[in-house]
């Protein structure tokens, strides 16, 4: 079994580390295999309340798809590789628990696309984001043209995709690509944020993700109808009763995820 993607558990936090530091964690078939397995396991992992995705080594989150691997792809295999990557990142985005990308160093091409499939992107001062595919004569293929436009708007997405330029953490924050820029290492801050999330209502987190992800492209009236249905569903949970009782009794809530 490959160790191109490593997974560790810290209480109810799962950490996924993309682990090819000598190639700046570039994405090859083994990385996709590891991500696919992680997504499949986490989909039904009720004991995991938050996920942190990070890259091994000091230099990169992920510096894109592996260019050596891609260089000899036929059009059909390239499309299949992109289709597989898109499917896995769709699965990552649809995980029931919050997923946090901890970005230190390069998050380029497919690396930026992995980060954008996460709910939060936590960047430190070393982070460098970009979609440099046009420099290689290709376009983003793991959802980048679409997720970037949805996250940062058309103007910023066109800027990044058509120039291939890299932006630092502060510019990524201004664009709305990074959720937060932190002091110290992104992985440490992301773990702290994940710890905070583990004390929140798991069912509410799941429904909140659904409300946002499943309706982002819908008309406002349709999306709000979905929201109020999901809001109503919260009142069928023990978590809602516990959360509101804890507030009224001036104590911390102990959510069971039911
Ligand atoms: N693929 C393969 N190897 C890589 C990659 C990569 N994307 N990025 C870095 N490496 C390797 C380098 O070749 C080098 O290996 P070696 O030591 O054996 O020569 C090692 O990592 C260290 O890299 P550098 O020496 O280049 O480090 P620098 O600090 O000088 O530069 C950069 C760092 C700027 C990040 C530079 O490595 C770079 O530009 N990398 C390529 C970035 C890039 O273009 N990424 C986008 C790739 S395209 C893509 O992601 C499309 C996704 C959708 C795919 C759809 C499927 C068909």
PDB file of C-alpha atoms and ligand atoms in Angstrom:
ATOM      1  CA  UNK A   1       0.000   0.000   0.000  1.00  0.00           C
ATOM      2  CA  UNK A   2       1.299   3.457  -0.940  1.00  0.00           C
ATOM      3  CA  UNK A   3       1.928   6.090   1.715  1.00  0.00           C
ATOM      4  CA  UNK A   4       1.370   8.966  -0.715  1.00  0.00           C
ATOM      5  CA  UNK A   5      -1.561   9.975   1.477  1.00  0.00           C
ATOM      6  CA  UNK A   6      -1.184   9.503   5.222  1.00  0.00           C
ATOM      7  CA  UNK A   7      -4.005   9.618   7.716  1.00  0.00           C
ATOM      8  CA  UNK A   8      -3.868  10.106  11.458  1.00  0.00           C
ATOM      9  CA  UNK A   9      -6.607  10.488  14.038  1.00  0.00           C
ATOM     10  CA  UNK A  10      -6.465  12.890  16.982  1.00  0.00           C
ATOM     11  CA  UNK A  11      -9.653  12.383  18.998  1.00  0.00           C
ATOM     12  CA  UNK A  12     -12.460  13.177  16.584  1.00  0.00           C
ATOM     13  CA  UNK A  13     -10.173  15.065  14.155  1.00  0.00           C
ATOM     14  CA  UNK A  14      -8.847  13.245  11.091  1.00  0.00           C
ATOM     15  CA  UNK A  15      -5.704  14.604   9.483  1.00  0.00           C
ATOM     16  CA  UNK A  16      -5.016  13.796   5.831  1.00  0.00           C
ATOM     17  CA  UNK A  17      -1.444  14.512   4.718  1.00  0.00           C
ATOM     18  CA  UNK A  18      -0.471  14.425   1.059  1.00  0.00           C
ATOM     19  CA  UNK A  19       2.969  12.952   1.296  1.00  0.00           C
ATOM     20  CA  UNK A  20       5.317  13.287  -1.648  1.00  0.00           C
ATOM     21  CA  UNK A  21       7.533  16.071  -0.318  1.00  0.00           C
ATOM     22  CA  UNK A  22      10.368  15.426  -2.813  1.00  0.00           C
ATOM     23  CA  UNK A  23       7.915  16.335  -5.622  1.00  0.00           C
ATOM     24  CA  UNK A  24       6.252  19.103  -3.569  1.00  0.00           C
ATOM     25  CA  UNK A  25       3.351  16.664  -2.973  1.00  0.00           C
ATOM     26  CA  UNK A  26       2.397  16.651  -6.665  1.00  0.00           C
ATOM     27  CA  UNK A  27      -0.729  14.621  -7.420  1.00  0.00           C
ATOM     28  CA  UNK A  28      -0.260  11.295  -9.181  1.00  0.00           C
ATOM     29  CA  UNK A  29      -2.424   8.153  -9.301  1.00  0.00           C
ATOM     30  CA  UNK A  30      -1.230   7.069  -5.833  1.00  0.00           C
ATOM     31  CA  UNK A  31      -2.272  10.401  -4.340  1.00  0.00           C
ATOM     32  CA  UNK A  32      -5.685  10.094  -6.005  1.00  0.00           C
ATOM     33  CA  UNK A  33      -5.980   6.496  -4.696  1.00  0.00           C
ATOM     34  CA  UNK A  34      -5.218   7.691  -1.165  1.00  0.00           C
ATOM     35  CA  UNK A  35      -7.629  10.623  -1.343  1.00  0.00           C
ATOM     36  CA  UNK A  36     -10.343   8.413  -2.799  1.00  0.00           C
ATOM     37  CA  UNK A  37      -9.960   5.900   0.047  1.00  0.00           C
ATOM     38  CA  UNK A  38     -10.000   8.679   2.647  1.00  0.00           C
ATOM     39  CA  UNK A  39     -13.161  10.215   1.196  1.00  0.00           C
ATOM     40  CA  UNK A  40     -14.880   6.807   1.038  1.00  0.00           C
ATOM     41  CA  UNK A  41     -14.053   6.066   4.696  1.00  0.00           C
ATOM     42  CA  UNK A  42     -14.955   9.522   5.987  1.00  0.00           C
ATOM     43  CA  UNK A  43     -18.328   9.649   4.251  1.00  0.00           C
ATOM     44  CA  UNK A  44     -19.772   7.391   6.945  1.00  0.00           C
ATOM     45  CA  UNK A  45     -17.319   8.037   9.812  1.00  0.00           C
ATOM     46  CA  UNK A  46     -19.684   9.286  12.505  1.00  0.00           C
ATOM     47  CA  UNK A  47     -16.801   9.459  15.008  1.00  0.00           C
ATOM     48  CA  UNK A  48     -14.975  12.100  12.931  1.00  0.00           C
ATOM     49  CA  UNK A  49     -16.191  15.654  13.504  1.00  0.00           C
ATOM     50  CA  UNK A  50     -13.610  17.623  11.513  1.00  0.00           C
ATOM     51  CA  UNK A  51     -10.945  16.910   8.891  1.00  0.00           C
ATOM     52  CA  UNK A  52      -7.671  18.762   8.300  1.00  0.00           C
ATOM     53  CA  UNK A  53      -5.950  18.364   4.912  1.00  0.00           C
ATOM     54  CA  UNK A  54      -2.309  19.306   4.657  1.00  0.00           C
ATOM     55  CA  UNK A  55       0.898  18.658   2.718  1.00  0.00           C
ATOM     56  CA  UNK A  56       4.095  17.002   3.973  1.00  0.00           C
ATOM     57  CA  UNK A  57       7.359  18.927   4.235  1.00  0.00           C
ATOM     58  CA  UNK A  58       8.110  22.611   4.581  1.00  0.00           C
ATOM     59  CA  UNK A  59       7.718  23.847   1.006  1.00  0.00           C
ATOM     60  CA  UNK A  60       4.294  22.919  -0.280  1.00  0.00           C
ATOM     61  CA  UNK A  61       0.696  22.102   0.405  1.00  0.00           C
ATOM     62  CA  UNK A  62       0.468  20.552  -3.095  1.00  0.00           C
ATOM     63  CA  UNK A  63       2.270  21.984  -6.171  1.00  0.00           C
ATOM     64  CA  UNK A  64      -0.291  20.623  -8.624  1.00  0.00           C
ATOM     65  CA  UNK A  65      -0.808  17.491 -10.627  1.00  0.00           C
ATOM     66  CA  UNK A  66       2.402  15.573 -11.369  1.00  0.00           C
ATOM     67  CA  UNK A  67       3.735  17.099 -14.572  1.00  0.00           C
ATOM     68  CA  UNK A  68       5.948  14.093 -15.387  1.00  0.00           C
ATOM     69  CA  UNK A  69       2.926  11.815 -15.151  1.00  0.00           C
ATOM     70  CA  UNK A  70       0.724  14.152 -17.205  1.00  0.00           C
ATOM     71  CA  UNK A  71       3.286  14.827 -19.911  1.00  0.00           C
ATOM     72  CA  UNK A  72       2.585  11.608 -21.833  1.00  0.00           C
ATOM     73  CA  UNK A  73      -1.185  11.367 -21.331  1.00  0.00           C
ATOM     74  CA  UNK A  74      -3.362  10.849 -24.385  1.00  0.00           C
ATOM     75  CA  UNK A  75      -6.479  13.060 -24.689  1.00  0.00           C
ATOM     76  CA  UNK A  76      -8.665  10.183 -23.514  1.00  0.00           C
ATOM     77  CA  UNK A  77      -6.494   9.373 -20.486  1.00  0.00           C
ATOM     78  CA  UNK A  78      -6.184  13.084 -19.648  1.00  0.00           C
ATOM     79  CA  UNK A  79      -9.966  13.426 -19.643  1.00  0.00           C
ATOM     80  CA  UNK A  80     -10.301  10.302 -17.496  1.00  0.00           C
ATOM     81  CA  UNK A  81      -7.652  11.582 -15.063  1.00  0.00           C
ATOM     82  CA  UNK A  82      -9.507  14.908 -14.801  1.00  0.00           C
ATOM     83  CA  UNK A  83     -12.856  13.126 -14.393  1.00  0.00           C
ATOM     84  CA  UNK A  84     -11.458  10.965 -11.606  1.00  0.00           C
ATOM     85  CA  UNK A  85      -9.891  13.953  -9.850  1.00  0.00           C
ATOM     86  CA  UNK A  86     -13.097  15.971 -10.133  1.00  0.00           C
ATOM     87  CA  UNK A  87     -15.134  13.079  -8.709  1.00  0.00           C
ATOM     88  CA  UNK A  88     -12.792  12.659  -5.744  1.00  0.00           C
ATOM     89  CA  UNK A  89     -12.779  16.396  -5.007  1.00  0.00           C
ATOM     90  CA  UNK A  90     -16.582  16.487  -5.300  1.00  0.00           C
ATOM     91  CA  UNK A  91     -16.586  13.701  -2.691  1.00  0.00           C
ATOM     92  CA  UNK A  92     -14.213  15.688  -0.467  1.00  0.00           C
ATOM     93  CA  UNK A  93     -16.416  18.781  -0.770  1.00  0.00           C
ATOM     94  CA  UNK A  94     -19.521  16.732   0.074  1.00  0.00           C
ATOM     95  CA  UNK A  95     -18.131  15.091   3.240  1.00  0.00           C
ATOM     96  CA  UNK A  96     -20.625  15.492   6.065  1.00  0.00           C
ATOM     97  CA  UNK A  97     -18.150  17.091   8.488  1.00  0.00           C
ATOM     98  CA  UNK A  98     -16.222  20.377   8.027  1.00  0.00           C
ATOM     99  CA  UNK A  99     -12.981  19.966   6.084  1.00  0.00           C
ATOM    100  CA  UNK A 100     -10.135  22.445   6.569  1.00  0.00           C
ATOM    101  CA  UNK A 101      -7.199  22.911   4.188  1.00  0.00           C
ATOM    102  CA  UNK A 102      -4.039  23.978   6.033  1.00  0.00           C
ATOM    103  CA  UNK A 103      -1.915  25.717   3.424  1.00  0.00           C
ATOM    104  CA  UNK A 104       1.794  26.330   3.977  1.00  0.00           C
ATOM    105  CA  UNK A 105       3.872  26.908   0.856  1.00  0.00           C
ATOM    106  CA  UNK A 106       2.674  26.210  -2.679  1.00  0.00           C
ATOM    107  CA  UNK A 107      -0.987  25.415  -3.410  1.00  0.00           C
ATOM    108  CA  UNK A 108      -0.845  25.444  -7.197  1.00  0.00           C
ATOM    109  CA  UNK A 109      -3.010  23.960  -9.924  1.00  0.00           C
ATOM    110  CA  UNK A 110      -4.495  20.745  -8.558  1.00  0.00           C
ATOM    111  CA  UNK A 111      -3.235  21.808  -5.108  1.00  0.00           C
ATOM    112  CA  UNK A 112      -5.314  24.973  -5.202  1.00  0.00           C
ATOM    113  CA  UNK A 113      -8.188  22.813  -6.463  1.00  0.00           C
ATOM    114  CA  UNK A 114      -7.870  20.441  -3.472  1.00  0.00           C
ATOM    115  CA  UNK A 115      -7.836  23.432  -1.109  1.00  0.00           C
ATOM    116  CA  UNK A 116     -10.958  24.845  -2.772  1.00  0.00           C
ATOM    117  CA  UNK A 117     -12.785  21.529  -2.296  1.00  0.00           C
ATOM    118  CA  UNK A 118     -12.313  22.079   1.454  1.00  0.00           C
ATOM    119  CA  UNK A 119     -14.734  24.216   3.444  1.00  0.00           C
ATOM    120  CA  UNK A 120     -12.117  26.468   5.039  1.00  0.00           C
ATOM    121  CA  UNK A 121      -8.699  27.414   3.692  1.00  0.00           C
ATOM    122  CA  UNK A 122      -6.296  28.393   6.455  1.00  0.00           C
ATOM    123  CA  UNK A 123      -3.129  29.989   5.091  1.00  0.00           C
ATOM    124  CA  UNK A 124       0.058  31.048   6.812  1.00  0.00           C
ATOM    125  CA  UNK A 125       2.556  33.669   5.648  1.00  0.00           C
ATOM    126  CA  UNK A 126       4.371  31.132   3.425  1.00  0.00           C
ATOM    127  CA  UNK A 127       1.255  30.227   1.394  1.00  0.00           C
ATOM    128  CA  UNK A 128       1.328  30.804  -2.387  1.00  0.00           C
ATOM    129  CA  UNK A 129      -1.803  30.100  -4.410  1.00  0.00           C
ATOM    130  CA  UNK A 130      -2.220  29.931  -8.173  1.00  0.00           C
ATOM    131  CA  UNK A 131      -3.656  28.213 -11.224  1.00  0.00           C
ATOM    132  CA  UNK A 132      -0.522  28.164 -13.405  1.00  0.00           C
ATOM    133  CA  UNK A 133      -1.790  25.567 -15.903  1.00  0.00           C
ATOM    134  CA  UNK A 134      -1.665  27.981 -18.862  1.00  0.00           C
ATOM    135  CA  UNK A 135       2.114  28.113 -18.396  1.00  0.00           C
ATOM    136  CA  UNK A 136       2.100  24.404 -19.284  1.00  0.00           C
ATOM    137  CA  UNK A 137      -0.296  24.789 -22.202  1.00  0.00           C
ATOM    138  CA  UNK A 138      -3.296  23.303 -20.373  1.00  0.00           C
ATOM    139  CA  UNK A 139      -6.224  24.508 -18.276  1.00  0.00           C
ATOM    140  CA  UNK A 140      -7.270  23.562 -14.737  1.00  0.00           C
ATOM    141  CA  UNK A 141      -8.856  20.120 -14.803  1.00  0.00           C
ATOM    142  CA  UNK A 142      -9.866  19.255 -11.238  1.00  0.00           C
ATOM    143  CA  UNK A 143     -12.708  21.780 -11.027  1.00  0.00           C
ATOM    144  CA  UNK A 144     -10.492  24.876 -10.777  1.00  0.00           C
ATOM    145  CA  UNK A 145     -12.183  26.970 -13.434  1.00  0.00           C
ATOM    146  CA  UNK A 146     -15.508  26.392 -11.673  1.00  0.00           C
ATOM    147  CA  UNK A 147     -14.707  26.350  -7.944  1.00  0.00           C
ATOM    148  CA  UNK A 148     -12.407  29.362  -8.239  1.00  0.00           C
ATOM    149  CA  UNK A 149     -15.073  31.464  -9.976  1.00  0.00           C
ATOM    150  CA  UNK A 150     -17.608  30.447  -7.348  1.00  0.00           C
ATOM    151  CA  UNK A 151     -15.238  31.293  -4.471  1.00  0.00           C
ATOM    152  CA  UNK A 152     -13.635  34.500  -5.647  1.00  0.00           C
ATOM    153  CA  UNK A 153     -15.909  35.770  -8.445  1.00  0.00           C
ATOM    154  CA  UNK A 154     -15.337  35.921 -12.180  1.00  0.00           C
ATOM    155  CA  UNK A 155     -12.924  38.833 -12.136  1.00  0.00           C
ATOM    156  CA  UNK A 156     -10.448  37.244  -9.710  1.00  0.00           C
ATOM    157  CA  UNK A 157     -10.855  33.788 -11.277  1.00  0.00           C
ATOM    158  CA  UNK A 158     -10.091  35.148 -14.741  1.00  0.00           C
ATOM    159  CA  UNK A 159      -7.122  37.058 -13.335  1.00  0.00           C
ATOM    160  CA  UNK A 160      -5.590  33.930 -11.755  1.00  0.00           C
ATOM    161  CA  UNK A 161      -6.419  31.484 -14.567  1.00  0.00           C
ATOM    162  CA  UNK A 162      -5.416  33.762 -17.454  1.00  0.00           C
ATOM    163  CA  UNK A 163      -2.169  35.072 -15.987  1.00  0.00           C
ATOM    164  CA  UNK A 164      -1.061  31.950 -14.102  1.00  0.00           C
ATOM    165  CA  UNK A 165       0.361  34.270 -11.452  1.00  0.00           C
ATOM    166  CA  UNK A 166       0.813  33.276  -7.826  1.00  0.00           C
ATOM    167  CA  UNK A 167      -0.718  35.231  -4.982  1.00  0.00           C
ATOM    168  CA  UNK A 168       0.418  35.298  -1.373  1.00  0.00           C
ATOM    169  CA  UNK A 169      -1.720  34.716   1.692  1.00  0.00           C
ATOM    170  CA  UNK A 170      -2.876  38.314   2.151  1.00  0.00           C
ATOM    171  CA  UNK A 171      -3.978  38.705  -1.465  1.00  0.00           C
ATOM    172  CA  UNK A 172      -5.701  35.315  -1.310  1.00  0.00           C
ATOM    173  CA  UNK A 173      -7.525  36.538   1.798  1.00  0.00           C
ATOM    174  CA  UNK A 174      -8.608  39.770   0.096  1.00  0.00           C
ATOM    175  CA  UNK A 175      -9.959  37.749  -2.847  1.00  0.00           C
ATOM    176  CA  UNK A 176     -11.882  35.431  -0.543  1.00  0.00           C
ATOM    177  CA  UNK A 177      -9.776  32.423  -1.532  1.00  0.00           C
ATOM    178  CA  UNK A 178      -8.179  32.025   1.891  1.00  0.00           C
ATOM    179  CA  UNK A 179     -10.626  32.016   4.811  1.00  0.00           C
ATOM    180  CA  UNK A 180      -8.020  33.147   7.336  1.00  0.00           C
ATOM    181  CA  UNK A 181      -4.330  34.056   7.382  1.00  0.00           C
ATOM    182  CA  UNK A 182      -2.688  32.945  10.591  1.00  0.00           C
ATOM    183  CA  UNK A 183       0.536  33.547  12.495  1.00  0.00           C
ATOM    184  CA  UNK A 184       2.759  30.478  12.874  1.00  0.00           C
ATOM    185  CA  UNK A 185       2.071  27.309  10.932  1.00  0.00           C
ATOM    186  CA  UNK A 186      -1.207  26.797   9.080  1.00  0.00           C
ATOM    187  CA  UNK A 187      -1.424  23.178  10.264  1.00  0.00           C
ATOM    188  CA  UNK A 188      -1.322  24.199  13.942  1.00  0.00           C
ATOM    189  CA  UNK A 189      -3.965  26.888  13.460  1.00  0.00           C
ATOM    190  CA  UNK A 190      -6.157  24.549  11.392  1.00  0.00           C
ATOM    191  CA  UNK A 191      -5.978  21.928  14.151  1.00  0.00           C
ATOM    192  CA  UNK A 192      -7.074  24.524  16.707  1.00  0.00           C
ATOM    193  CA  UNK A 193      -9.978  25.562  14.492  1.00  0.00           C
ATOM    194  CA  UNK A 194     -10.907  21.902  13.997  1.00  0.00           C
ATOM    195  CA  UNK A 195     -10.846  21.433  17.778  1.00  0.00           C
ATOM    196  CA  UNK A 196     -13.318  24.294  18.150  1.00  0.00           C
ATOM    197  CA  UNK A 197     -15.559  22.748  15.506  1.00  0.00           C
ATOM    198  CA  UNK A 198     -15.626  19.415  17.356  1.00  0.00           C
ATOM    199  CA  UNK A 199     -17.530  21.118  20.181  1.00  0.00           C
ATOM    200  CA  UNK A 200     -20.330  22.273  17.835  1.00  0.00           C
ATOM    201  CA  UNK A 201     -23.477  20.387  16.869  1.00  0.00           C
ATOM    202  CA  UNK A 202     -22.483  17.714  14.313  1.00  0.00           C
ATOM    203  CA  UNK A 203     -25.935  17.402  12.750  1.00  0.00           C
ATOM    204  CA  UNK A 204     -26.238  21.182  12.429  1.00  0.00           C
ATOM    205  CA  UNK A 205     -22.794  21.336  10.796  1.00  0.00           C
ATOM    206  CA  UNK A 206     -23.819  18.655   8.320  1.00  0.00           C
ATOM    207  CA  UNK A 207     -27.097  20.357   7.454  1.00  0.00           C
ATOM    208  CA  UNK A 208     -25.393  23.738   7.192  1.00  0.00           C
ATOM    209  CA  UNK A 209     -22.904  22.319   4.675  1.00  0.00           C
ATOM    210  CA  UNK A 210     -25.763  20.809   2.701  1.00  0.00           C
ATOM    211  CA  UNK A 211     -27.741  24.047   2.733  1.00  0.00           C
ATOM    212  CA  UNK A 212     -24.783  25.954   1.301  1.00  0.00           C
ATOM    213  CA  UNK A 213     -23.214  23.407  -1.092  1.00  0.00           C
ATOM    214  CA  UNK A 214     -26.383  21.952  -2.569  1.00  0.00           C
ATOM    215  CA  UNK A 215     -27.998  25.316  -3.241  1.00  0.00           C
ATOM    216  CA  UNK A 216     -25.162  27.595  -4.225  1.00  0.00           C
ATOM    217  CA  UNK A 217     -26.251  27.590  -7.879  1.00  0.00           C
ATOM    218  CA  UNK A 218     -30.005  27.596  -7.218  1.00  0.00           C
ATOM    219  CA  UNK A 219     -32.375  30.566  -7.428  1.00  0.00           C
ATOM    220  CA  UNK A 220     -32.671  32.391  -4.079  1.00  0.00           C
ATOM    221  CA  UNK A 221     -36.298  31.341  -3.585  1.00  0.00           C
ATOM    222  CA  UNK A 222     -35.477  27.648  -4.224  1.00  0.00           C
ATOM    223  CA  UNK A 223     -32.406  27.828  -2.007  1.00  0.00           C
ATOM    224  CA  UNK A 224     -34.315  29.473   0.829  1.00  0.00           C
ATOM    225  CA  UNK A 225     -37.029  26.811   0.604  1.00  0.00           C
ATOM    226  CA  UNK A 226     -34.301  24.167   1.026  1.00  0.00           C
ATOM    227  CA  UNK A 227     -32.842  26.145   3.933  1.00  0.00           C
ATOM    228  CA  UNK A 228     -36.109  26.315   5.872  1.00  0.00           C
ATOM    229  CA  UNK A 229     -36.706  22.577   5.375  1.00  0.00           C
ATOM    230  CA  UNK A 230     -33.244  21.827   6.761  1.00  0.00           C
ATOM    231  CA  UNK A 231     -33.811  24.362   9.572  1.00  0.00           C
ATOM    232  CA  UNK A 232     -36.980  22.497  10.498  1.00  0.00           C
ATOM    233  CA  UNK A 233     -35.103  19.188  10.466  1.00  0.00           C
ATOM    234  CA  UNK A 234     -32.743  20.519  13.150  1.00  0.00           C
ATOM    235  CA  UNK A 235     -35.718  20.531  15.539  1.00  0.00           C
ATOM    236  CA  UNK A 236     -36.036  16.774  15.178  1.00  0.00           C
ATOM    237  CA  UNK A 237     -32.549  16.296  16.689  1.00  0.00           C
ATOM    238  CA  UNK A 238     -31.325  15.746  20.229  1.00  0.00           C
ATOM    239  CA  UNK A 239     -28.525  18.174  19.393  1.00  0.00           C
ATOM    240  CA  UNK A 240     -31.006  21.062  19.061  1.00  0.00           C
ATOM    241  CA  UNK A 241     -32.575  20.221  22.419  1.00  0.00           C
ATOM    242  CA  UNK A 242     -29.175  19.896  24.077  1.00  0.00           C
ATOM    243  CA  UNK A 243     -27.766  23.060  22.454  1.00  0.00           C
ATOM    244  CA  UNK A 244     -30.676  25.268  23.489  1.00  0.00           C
ATOM    245  CA  UNK A 245     -31.032  23.702  26.954  1.00  0.00           C
ATOM    246  CA  UNK A 246     -27.290  24.204  27.566  1.00  0.00           C
ATOM    247  CA  UNK A 247     -27.567  27.880  26.613  1.00  0.00           C
ATOM    248  CA  UNK A 248     -30.534  28.433  28.922  1.00  0.00           C
ATOM    249  CA  UNK A 249     -28.821  26.539  31.763  1.00  0.00           C
ATOM    250  CA  UNK A 250     -25.593  28.527  31.218  1.00  0.00           C
ATOM    251  CA  UNK A 251     -23.407  25.436  30.593  1.00  0.00           C
ATOM    252  CA  UNK A 252     -21.468  24.007  27.655  1.00  0.00           C
ATOM    253  CA  UNK A 253     -23.437  21.785  25.306  1.00  0.00           C
ATOM    254  CA  UNK A 254     -22.435  18.123  25.001  1.00  0.00           C
ATOM    255  CA  UNK A 255     -23.582  17.239  21.493  1.00  0.00           C
ATOM    256  CA  UNK A 256     -24.038  13.578  20.580  1.00  0.00           C
ATOM    257  CA  UNK A 257     -24.573  14.064  16.857  1.00  0.00           C
ATOM    258  CA  UNK A 258     -28.135  12.732  16.943  1.00  0.00           C
TER     259      UNK A 258
HETATM  260  N1  LIG B   1       4.769  17.854 -10.793  1.00  0.00           N
HETATM  261  C1  LIG B   1       5.861  17.097 -10.672  1.00  0.00           C
HETATM  262  N2  LIG B   1       6.959  17.476  -9.971  1.00  0.00           N
HETATM  263  C2  LIG B   1       6.919  18.690  -9.378  1.00  0.00           C
HETATM  264  C3  LIG B   1       5.817  19.537  -9.454  1.00  0.00           C
HETATM  265  C4  LIG B   1       4.685  19.065 -10.199  1.00  0.00           C
HETATM  266  N3  LIG B   1       3.561  19.779 -10.300  1.00  0.00           N
HETATM  267  N4  LIG B   1       6.089  20.660  -8.789  1.00  0.00           N
HETATM  268  C5  LIG B   1       7.331  20.513  -8.305  1.00  0.00           C
HETATM  269  N5  LIG B   1       7.844  19.332  -8.639  1.00  0.00           N
HETATM  270  C6  LIG B   1       9.163  18.780  -8.308  1.00  0.00           C
HETATM  271  C7  LIG B   1      10.263  19.448  -9.130  1.00  0.00           C
HETATM  272  O1  LIG B   1      10.364  18.855 -10.404  1.00  0.00           O
HETATM  273  C8  LIG B   1      11.469  19.191  -8.244  1.00  0.00           C
HETATM  274  O2  LIG B   1      11.881  17.836  -8.415  1.00  0.00           O
HETATM  275  P1  LIG B   1      13.468  17.500  -8.559  1.00  0.00           P
HETATM  276  O3  LIG B   1      14.048  17.941  -7.232  1.00  0.00           O
HETATM  277  O4  LIG B   1      13.477  16.026  -8.734  1.00  0.00           O
HETATM  278  O5  LIG B   1      13.973  18.301  -9.694  1.00  0.00           O
HETATM  279  C9  LIG B   1      10.910  19.283  -6.843  1.00  0.00           C
HETATM  280  O6  LIG B   1       9.500  19.126  -6.960  1.00  0.00           O
HETATM  281  C10 LIG B   1      11.162  20.657  -6.204  1.00  0.00           C
HETATM  282  O7  LIG B   1      10.651  21.628  -7.087  1.00  0.00           O
HETATM  283  P2  LIG B   1      11.575  22.867  -7.632  1.00  0.00           P
HETATM  284  O8  LIG B   1      13.019  22.506  -7.623  1.00  0.00           O
HETATM  285  O9  LIG B   1      10.976  23.310  -8.917  1.00  0.00           O
HETATM  286  O10 LIG B   1      11.306  23.921  -6.466  1.00  0.00           O
HETATM  287  P3  LIG B   1      11.322  25.501  -6.611  1.00  0.00           P
HETATM  288  O11 LIG B   1      11.235  26.013  -5.205  1.00  0.00           O
HETATM  289  O12 LIG B   1      12.452  25.967  -7.448  1.00  0.00           O
HETATM  290  O13 LIG B   1       9.968  25.862  -7.387  1.00  0.00           O
HETATM  291  C11 LIG B   1       7.601  25.728  -7.855  1.00  0.00           C
HETATM  292  C12 LIG B   1       8.728  25.574  -6.799  1.00  0.00           C
HETATM  293  C13 LIG B   1       7.479  27.189  -8.255  1.00  0.00           C
HETATM  294  C14 LIG B   1       6.316  25.267  -7.182  1.00  0.00           C
HETATM  295  C15 LIG B   1       7.931  24.871  -9.097  1.00  0.00           C
HETATM  296  O14 LIG B   1       8.277  23.561  -8.649  1.00  0.00           O
HETATM  297  C16 LIG B   1       6.794  24.739 -10.055  1.00  0.00           C
HETATM  298  O15 LIG B   1       6.510  25.668 -10.799  1.00  0.00           O
HETATM  299  N6  LIG B   1       6.099  23.578 -10.060  1.00  0.00           N
HETATM  300  C17 LIG B   1       5.021  23.304 -10.982  1.00  0.00           C
HETATM  301  C18 LIG B   1       3.759  24.017 -10.548  1.00  0.00           C
HETATM  302  C19 LIG B   1       2.650  23.780 -11.544  1.00  0.00           C
HETATM  303  O16 LIG B   1       2.743  24.137 -12.692  1.00  0.00           O
HETATM  304  N7  LIG B   1       1.554  23.195 -11.070  1.00  0.00           N
HETATM  305  C20 LIG B   1       0.373  22.961 -11.884  1.00  0.00           C
HETATM  306  C21 LIG B   1       0.454  21.637 -12.542  1.00  0.00           C
HETATM  307  S1  LIG B   1      -0.911  21.409 -13.677  1.00  0.00           S
HETATM  308  C22 LIG B   1      -2.195  20.937 -12.714  1.00  0.00           C
HETATM  309  O17 LIG B   1      -2.094  20.889 -11.518  1.00  0.00           O
HETATM  310  C23 LIG B   1      -3.483  20.574 -13.400  1.00  0.00           C
HETATM  311  C24 LIG B   1      -4.469  19.914 -12.456  1.00  0.00           C
HETATM  312  C25 LIG B   1      -5.575  19.266 -13.209  1.00  0.00           C
HETATM  313  C26 LIG B   1      -5.082  18.022 -13.885  1.00  0.00           C
HETATM  314  C27 LIG B   1      -6.043  17.496 -14.840  1.00  0.00           C
HETATM  315  C28 LIG B   1      -5.618  16.128 -15.287  1.00  0.00           C
HETATM  316  C29 LIG B   1      -5.299  15.975 -16.707  1.00  0.00           C
END
